[in-house]
Coordinates of C-alpha atoms in Angstrom, one line a residue:
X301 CA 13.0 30.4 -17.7
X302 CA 11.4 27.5 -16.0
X303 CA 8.0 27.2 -14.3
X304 CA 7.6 27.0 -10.5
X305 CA 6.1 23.4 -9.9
X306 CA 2.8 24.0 -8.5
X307 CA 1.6 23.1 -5.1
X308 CA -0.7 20.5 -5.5
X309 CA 2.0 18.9 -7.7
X310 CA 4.3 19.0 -5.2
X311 CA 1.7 18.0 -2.8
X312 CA 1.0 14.6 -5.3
X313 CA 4.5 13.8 -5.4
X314 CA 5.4 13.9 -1.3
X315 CA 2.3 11.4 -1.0
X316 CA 3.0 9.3 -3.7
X317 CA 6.6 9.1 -2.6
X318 CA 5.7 8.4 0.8
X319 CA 3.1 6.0 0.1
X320 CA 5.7 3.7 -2.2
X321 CA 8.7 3.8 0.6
X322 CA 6.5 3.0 3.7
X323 CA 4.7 0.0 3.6
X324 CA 2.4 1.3 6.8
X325 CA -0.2 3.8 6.8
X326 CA -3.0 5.2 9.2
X327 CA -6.9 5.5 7.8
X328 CA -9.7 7.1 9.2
X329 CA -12.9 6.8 8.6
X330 CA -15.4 9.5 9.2
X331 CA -16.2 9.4 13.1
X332 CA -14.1 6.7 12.9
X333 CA -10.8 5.8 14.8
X334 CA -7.4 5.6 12.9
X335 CA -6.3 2.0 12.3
X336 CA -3.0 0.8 10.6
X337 CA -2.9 -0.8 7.5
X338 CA -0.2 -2.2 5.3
X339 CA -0.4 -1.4 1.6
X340 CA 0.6 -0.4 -1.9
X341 CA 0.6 2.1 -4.5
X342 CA -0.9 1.4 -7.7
X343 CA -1.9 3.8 -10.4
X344 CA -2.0 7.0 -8.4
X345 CA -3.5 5.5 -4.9
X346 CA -2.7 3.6 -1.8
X347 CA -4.4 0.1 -2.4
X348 CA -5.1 -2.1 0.7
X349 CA -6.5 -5.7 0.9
X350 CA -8.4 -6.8 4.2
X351 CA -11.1 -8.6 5.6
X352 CA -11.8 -12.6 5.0
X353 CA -8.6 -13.6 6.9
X354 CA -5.9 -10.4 5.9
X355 CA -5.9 -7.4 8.4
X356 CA -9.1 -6.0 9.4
X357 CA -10.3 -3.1 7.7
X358 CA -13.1 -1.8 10.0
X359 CA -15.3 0.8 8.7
X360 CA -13.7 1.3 5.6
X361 CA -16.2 0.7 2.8
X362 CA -17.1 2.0 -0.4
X363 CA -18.1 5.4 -0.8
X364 CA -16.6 6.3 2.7
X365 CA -15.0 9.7 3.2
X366 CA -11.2 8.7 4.5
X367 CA -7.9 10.7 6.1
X368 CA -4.9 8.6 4.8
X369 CA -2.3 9.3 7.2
X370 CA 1.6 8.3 6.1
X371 CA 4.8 8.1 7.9
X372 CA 8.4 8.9 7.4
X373 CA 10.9 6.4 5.8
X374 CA 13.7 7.5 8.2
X375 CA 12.1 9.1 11.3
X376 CA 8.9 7.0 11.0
X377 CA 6.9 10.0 12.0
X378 CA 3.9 11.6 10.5
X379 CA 5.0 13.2 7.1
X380 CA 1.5 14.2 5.2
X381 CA -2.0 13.5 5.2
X382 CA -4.8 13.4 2.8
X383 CA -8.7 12.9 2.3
X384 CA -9.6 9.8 0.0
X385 CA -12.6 8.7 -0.6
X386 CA -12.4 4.5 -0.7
X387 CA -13.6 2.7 -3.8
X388 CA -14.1 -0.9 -3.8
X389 CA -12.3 -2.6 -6.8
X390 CA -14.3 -5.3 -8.5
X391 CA -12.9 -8.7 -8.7
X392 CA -10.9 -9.7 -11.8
X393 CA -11.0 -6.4 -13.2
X394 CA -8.1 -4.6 -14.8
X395 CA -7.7 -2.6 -12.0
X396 CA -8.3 -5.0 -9.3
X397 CA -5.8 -7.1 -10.5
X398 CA -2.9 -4.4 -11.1
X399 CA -3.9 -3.9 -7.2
X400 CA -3.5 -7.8 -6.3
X401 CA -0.4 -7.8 -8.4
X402 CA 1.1 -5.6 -6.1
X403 CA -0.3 -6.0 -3.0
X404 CA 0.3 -10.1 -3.3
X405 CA 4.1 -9.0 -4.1
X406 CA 4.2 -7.1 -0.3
X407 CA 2.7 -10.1 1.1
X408 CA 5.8 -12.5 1.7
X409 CA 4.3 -14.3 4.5
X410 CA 0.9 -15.5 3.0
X411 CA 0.4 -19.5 3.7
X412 CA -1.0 -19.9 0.3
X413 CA 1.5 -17.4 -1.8
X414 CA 0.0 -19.2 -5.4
X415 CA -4.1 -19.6 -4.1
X416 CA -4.1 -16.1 -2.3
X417 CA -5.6 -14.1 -5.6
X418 CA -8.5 -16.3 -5.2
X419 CA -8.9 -16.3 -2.0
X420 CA -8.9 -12.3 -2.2
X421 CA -11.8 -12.2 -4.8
X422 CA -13.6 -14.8 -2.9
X423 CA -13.2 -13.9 0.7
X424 CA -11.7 -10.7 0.8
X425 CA -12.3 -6.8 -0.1
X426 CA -10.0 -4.5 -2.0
X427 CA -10.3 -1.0 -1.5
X428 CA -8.7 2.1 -3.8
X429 CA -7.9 5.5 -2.3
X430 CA -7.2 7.7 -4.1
X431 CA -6.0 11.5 -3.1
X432 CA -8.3 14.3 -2.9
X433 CA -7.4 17.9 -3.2
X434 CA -4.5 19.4 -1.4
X435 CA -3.1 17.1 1.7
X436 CA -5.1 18.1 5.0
X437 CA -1.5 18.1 6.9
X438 CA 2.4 18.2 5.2
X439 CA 5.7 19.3 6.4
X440 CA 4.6 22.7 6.3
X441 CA 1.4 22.4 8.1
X442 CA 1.2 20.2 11.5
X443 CA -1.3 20.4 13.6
X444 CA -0.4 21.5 16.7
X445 CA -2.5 18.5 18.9
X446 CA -0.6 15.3 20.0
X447 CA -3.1 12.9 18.4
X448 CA -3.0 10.8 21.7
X449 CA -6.2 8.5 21.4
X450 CA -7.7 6.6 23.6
X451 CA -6.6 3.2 23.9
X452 CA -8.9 0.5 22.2
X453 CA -11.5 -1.2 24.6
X454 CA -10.6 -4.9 25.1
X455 CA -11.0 -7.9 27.4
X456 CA -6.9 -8.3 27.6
X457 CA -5.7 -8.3 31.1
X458 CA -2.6 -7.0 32.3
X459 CA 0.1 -10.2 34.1
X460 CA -0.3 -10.7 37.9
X461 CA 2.7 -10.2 39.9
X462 CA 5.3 -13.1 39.7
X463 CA 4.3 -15.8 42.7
X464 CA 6.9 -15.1 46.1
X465 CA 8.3 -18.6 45.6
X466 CA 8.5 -18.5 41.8
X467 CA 12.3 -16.7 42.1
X468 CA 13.4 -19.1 44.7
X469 CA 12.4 -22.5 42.8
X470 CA 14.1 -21.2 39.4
X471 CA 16.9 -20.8 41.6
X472 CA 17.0 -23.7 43.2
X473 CA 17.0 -25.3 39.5
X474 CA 20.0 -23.4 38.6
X475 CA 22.1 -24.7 41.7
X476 CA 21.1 -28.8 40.8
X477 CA 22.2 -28.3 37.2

């Protein structure tokens, strides 16, 4: 007779299977607001690379208490979420290179593909986080609140209506041609 798989190792698998097919998650920090971050998984935790010209990674620093929010492959909605704590990875390290390995290898579009690991160490932070404990929400246990927030402060305006005699000059354009 076989043993039931336990719950939290269920529970590791979902995020860790998540976490390798979606390469977008949700952090955040405590008090914090979530943001979205792209990623990899490395050894057991989501890896992310920011600051110093990559994505922006906010309040995330070392030692800070984290929600790691990730998606569905296929329906792209929340699937589970777990508390990390973020740990920053030391340049040139074994570790912090396993993590550049495979973050550089998500980042297709980087202007300088062969200078970006120095860049990283030089410029840039690296942050582990690693799964704590049971997930805080999985298939089984939504929360019941819409997670609506509050759209981000900003100087962005929206367009101003289209000038009256805009439609009758690109028409006019139209009828010469």
């Amino acid at each position: 007779m076989t043993a039931e798989p336990s719950a939290e190792l269920l529970d590791r698998a979902l995020v860790e299977e998540a976490a390798k097919k979606s390469g977008l998650l949700w952090v955040r920090s405590e008090g914090g607001r979530d943001q979205a971050l792209w990623h990899a998984w490395v050894e057991d935790a989501v890896v992310v690379v920011g600051d110093g010209g990559e994505q922006p990674l906010g309040g995330l620093a070392e030692g800070v208490n984290t929600v790691v929010t990730l998606r569905s492959r296929d329906k792209w909605g929340r699937l589970i979420a777990f508390r990390a704590t973020a740990e920053l990875l030391t340049p040139f390290t074994a570790p912090w290179k396993a993590a550049v390995d495979e973050l550089k290898s998500k980042r297709l579009n980087a202007l300088d593909h062969e200078g970006v690991t120095d860049r990283w160490a030089a410029d840039s932070r690296v942050l582990r986080l690693a799964p704590q404990g049971l997930s805080v929400e999985n298939p089984d246990a939504m929360p019941d609140a819409d997670h609506a927030a509050v759209p981000v402060p900003t100087g962005a305006t929206t367009r101003r209506p289209v000038p009256e005699a805009l439609p009758r000059l690109l028409l006019r354009r139209r009828k010469k041609r």
